[in-house]
Coordinates of C-alpha atoms and ligand atoms in Angstrom, one line a residue:
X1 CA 303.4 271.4 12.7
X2 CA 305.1 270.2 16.2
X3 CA 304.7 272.2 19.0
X4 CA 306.6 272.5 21.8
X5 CA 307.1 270.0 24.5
X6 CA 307.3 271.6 27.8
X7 CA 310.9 269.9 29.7
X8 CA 308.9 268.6 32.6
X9 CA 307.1 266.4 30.5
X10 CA 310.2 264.9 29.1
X11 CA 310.0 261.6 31.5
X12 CA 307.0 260.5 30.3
X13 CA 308.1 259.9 27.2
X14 CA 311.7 258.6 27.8
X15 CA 310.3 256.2 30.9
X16 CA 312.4 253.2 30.8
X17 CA 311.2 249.2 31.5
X18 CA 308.3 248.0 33.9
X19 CA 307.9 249.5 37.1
X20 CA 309.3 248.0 39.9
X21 CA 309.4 247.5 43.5
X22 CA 312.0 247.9 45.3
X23 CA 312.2 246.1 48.9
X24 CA 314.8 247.3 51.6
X25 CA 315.4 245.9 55.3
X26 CA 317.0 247.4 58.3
X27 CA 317.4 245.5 61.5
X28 CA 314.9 246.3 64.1
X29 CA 312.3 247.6 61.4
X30 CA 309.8 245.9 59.2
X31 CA 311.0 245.2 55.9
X32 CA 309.6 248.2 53.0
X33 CA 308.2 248.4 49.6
X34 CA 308.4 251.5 47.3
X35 CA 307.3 251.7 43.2
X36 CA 310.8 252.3 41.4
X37 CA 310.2 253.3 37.5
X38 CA 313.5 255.6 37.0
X39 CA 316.1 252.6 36.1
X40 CA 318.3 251.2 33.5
X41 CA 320.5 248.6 32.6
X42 CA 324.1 249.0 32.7
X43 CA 326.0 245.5 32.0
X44 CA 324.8 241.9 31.3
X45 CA 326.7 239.7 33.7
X46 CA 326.6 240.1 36.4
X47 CA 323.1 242.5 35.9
X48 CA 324.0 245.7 36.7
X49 CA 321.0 248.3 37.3
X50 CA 321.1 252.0 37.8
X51 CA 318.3 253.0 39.8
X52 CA 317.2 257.1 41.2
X53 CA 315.6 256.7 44.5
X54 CA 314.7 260.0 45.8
X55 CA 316.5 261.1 49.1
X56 CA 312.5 262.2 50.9
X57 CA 311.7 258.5 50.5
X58 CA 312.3 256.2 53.5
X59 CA 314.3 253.8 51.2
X60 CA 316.6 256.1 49.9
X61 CA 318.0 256.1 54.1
X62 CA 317.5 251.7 53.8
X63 CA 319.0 251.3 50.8
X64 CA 322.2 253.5 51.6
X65 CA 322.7 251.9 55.7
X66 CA 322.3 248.1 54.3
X67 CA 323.5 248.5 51.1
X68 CA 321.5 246.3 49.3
X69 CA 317.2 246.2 48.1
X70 CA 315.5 243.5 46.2
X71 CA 313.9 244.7 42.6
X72 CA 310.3 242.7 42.0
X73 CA 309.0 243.1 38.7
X74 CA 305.0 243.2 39.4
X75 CA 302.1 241.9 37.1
X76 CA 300.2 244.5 35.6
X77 CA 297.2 243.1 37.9
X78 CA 298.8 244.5 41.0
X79 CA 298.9 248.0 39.3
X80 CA 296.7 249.5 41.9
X81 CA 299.4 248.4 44.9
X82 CA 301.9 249.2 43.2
X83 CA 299.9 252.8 42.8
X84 CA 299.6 252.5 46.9
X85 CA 302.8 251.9 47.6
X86 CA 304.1 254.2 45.5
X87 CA 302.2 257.0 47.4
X88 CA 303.1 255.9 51.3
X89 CA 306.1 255.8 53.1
X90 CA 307.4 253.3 55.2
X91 CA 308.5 255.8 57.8
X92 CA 304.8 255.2 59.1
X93 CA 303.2 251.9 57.2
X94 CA 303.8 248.9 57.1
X95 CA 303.3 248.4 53.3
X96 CA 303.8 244.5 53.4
X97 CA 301.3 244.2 56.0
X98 CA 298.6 246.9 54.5
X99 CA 299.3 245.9 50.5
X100 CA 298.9 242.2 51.5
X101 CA 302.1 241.7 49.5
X102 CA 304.1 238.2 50.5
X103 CA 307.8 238.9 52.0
X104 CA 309.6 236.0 51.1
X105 CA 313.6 235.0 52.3
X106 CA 316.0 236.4 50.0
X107 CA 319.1 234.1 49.6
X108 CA 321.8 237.1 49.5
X109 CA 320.0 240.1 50.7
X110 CA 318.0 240.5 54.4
X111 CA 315.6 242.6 52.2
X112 CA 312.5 240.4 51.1
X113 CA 311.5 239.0 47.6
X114 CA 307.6 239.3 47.1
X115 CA 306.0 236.5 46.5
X116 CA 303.6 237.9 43.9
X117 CA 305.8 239.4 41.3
X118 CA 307.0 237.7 37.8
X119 CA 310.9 238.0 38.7
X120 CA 312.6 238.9 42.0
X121 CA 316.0 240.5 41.7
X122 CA 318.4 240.4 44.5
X123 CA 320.9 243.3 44.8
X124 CA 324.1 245.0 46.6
X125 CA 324.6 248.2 46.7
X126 CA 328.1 248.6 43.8
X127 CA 328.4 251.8 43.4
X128 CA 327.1 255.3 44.8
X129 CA 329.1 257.9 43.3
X130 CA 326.1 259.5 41.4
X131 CA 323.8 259.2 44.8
X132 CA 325.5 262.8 45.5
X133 CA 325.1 264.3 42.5
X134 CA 321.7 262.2 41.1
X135 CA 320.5 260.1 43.9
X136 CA 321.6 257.4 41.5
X137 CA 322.3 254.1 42.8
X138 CA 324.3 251.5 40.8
X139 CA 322.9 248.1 41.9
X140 CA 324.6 244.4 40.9
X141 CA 322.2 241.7 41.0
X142 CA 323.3 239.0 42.7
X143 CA 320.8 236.3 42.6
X144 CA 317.2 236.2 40.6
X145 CA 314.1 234.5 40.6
X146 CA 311.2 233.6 38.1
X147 CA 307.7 232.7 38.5
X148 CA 307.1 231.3 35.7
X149 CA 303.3 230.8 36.3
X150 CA 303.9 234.4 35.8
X151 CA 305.9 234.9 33.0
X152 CA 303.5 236.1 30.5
X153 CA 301.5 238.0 32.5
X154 CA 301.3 241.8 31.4
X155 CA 303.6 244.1 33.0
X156 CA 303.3 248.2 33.8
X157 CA 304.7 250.7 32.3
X158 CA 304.7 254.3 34.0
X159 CA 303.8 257.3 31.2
X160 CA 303.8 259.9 34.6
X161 CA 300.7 261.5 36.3
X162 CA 299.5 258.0 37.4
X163 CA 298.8 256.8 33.7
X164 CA 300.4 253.5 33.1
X165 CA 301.1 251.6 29.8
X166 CA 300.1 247.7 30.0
X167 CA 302.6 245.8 27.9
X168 CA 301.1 242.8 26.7
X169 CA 302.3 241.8 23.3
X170 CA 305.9 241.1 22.0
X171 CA 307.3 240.0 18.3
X172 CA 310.5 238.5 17.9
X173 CA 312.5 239.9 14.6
X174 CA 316.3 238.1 13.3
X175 CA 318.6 240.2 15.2
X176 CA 322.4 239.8 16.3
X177 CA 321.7 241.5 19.2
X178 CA 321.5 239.5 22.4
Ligands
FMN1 C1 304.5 254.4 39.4 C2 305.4 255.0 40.3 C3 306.8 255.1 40.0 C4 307.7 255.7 40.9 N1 309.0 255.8 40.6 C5 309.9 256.3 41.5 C6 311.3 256.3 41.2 O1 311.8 255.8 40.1 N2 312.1 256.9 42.1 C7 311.7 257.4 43.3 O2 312.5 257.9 44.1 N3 310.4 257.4 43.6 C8 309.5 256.8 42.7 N4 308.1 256.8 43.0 C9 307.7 257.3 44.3 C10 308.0 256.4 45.5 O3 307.5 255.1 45.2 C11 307.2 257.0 46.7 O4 307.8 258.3 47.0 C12 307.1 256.1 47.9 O5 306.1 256.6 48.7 C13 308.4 256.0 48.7 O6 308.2 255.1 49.7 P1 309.1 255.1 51.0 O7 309.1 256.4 51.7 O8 308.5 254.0 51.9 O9 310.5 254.7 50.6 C14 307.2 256.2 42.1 C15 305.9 256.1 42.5 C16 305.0 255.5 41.6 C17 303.5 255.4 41.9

């Protein structure tokens, strides 16, 4: 017997990769943090990342003027922030200073790296011909960093209405795939 799925519960079920944060810098203003968990991968090399940042958020406004964000991949311990973070906007906190999350120098983008995620990815801005239609930014990564103190440490995983999966375990089968 299946019964039916209402559409608006979709997401939760198609939610791609860990949750990220996504850092942005404009001159004059503190640098800002927001929970991204509506991406993909598009390429290999050089990374290329499609990520939906809504147009209400206060990053959607950085990301288009500088044209460029850092993606941090959090541990799953910092779930709670990245909870916060992802409920406030920038327009009127200072999340870096509230959240107690490190800004770090980026090499290739003003926006910060965070000194307590697993990876850091630095990115420009490629294309933004699905912002219009889908608020759909396509991002190439042009520099990226590992912790790798980190490394194995349990990432998040959004399955919507603030429930997260932790993702703890991996196998590792034959495969031709990269
Ligand atoms: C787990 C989680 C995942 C989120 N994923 C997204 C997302 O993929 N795209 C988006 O636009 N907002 C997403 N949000 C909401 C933004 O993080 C939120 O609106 C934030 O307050 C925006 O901050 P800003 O106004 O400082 O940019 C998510 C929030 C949470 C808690």
């Amino acid at each position: 017997m299946l019964d039916n799925l209402p559409l608006s519960q979709v997401y939760q079920f198609i939610e791609p990769g860990p949750v990220l944060l996504l850092t942005t810098a404009l001159p004059g203003h503190k640098p800002n943090v927001m929970a991204l968990s509506w991406h993909m991968m598009l390429d290999f090399e050089p990374p290329l990342i499609a990520c939906v940042v809504g147009q209400a958020n206060h990053s959607f406004g950085a990301l288009r003027q500088s044209g460029s964000c850092v993606l941090a991949i959090p541990p799953a311990s910092l779930a709670q922030t990245v909870v916060s973070v992802g409920n406030c906007s920038g327009k009127d906190t200072d999340k870096f200073g509230v959240y107690n999350l490190t800004p770090l120098p980026a090499k290739h983008v003003a926006a910060p790296l965070i000194g307590e995620a697993i990876v850091n990815l630095e990115c420009r801005v490629k294309d933004t011909r699905a912002v219009t239609s889908y608020n759909m930014f396509v991002l190439e990564c042009l520099g990226a960093w590992q912790n790798k103190r980190l490394l194995h440490e349990p990432t998040l995983h959004h399955k919507g209405y603030g429930r997260f999966g932790i993702l703890s375990e991996e196998i590792t089968l034959k495969s031709l795939m990269r």
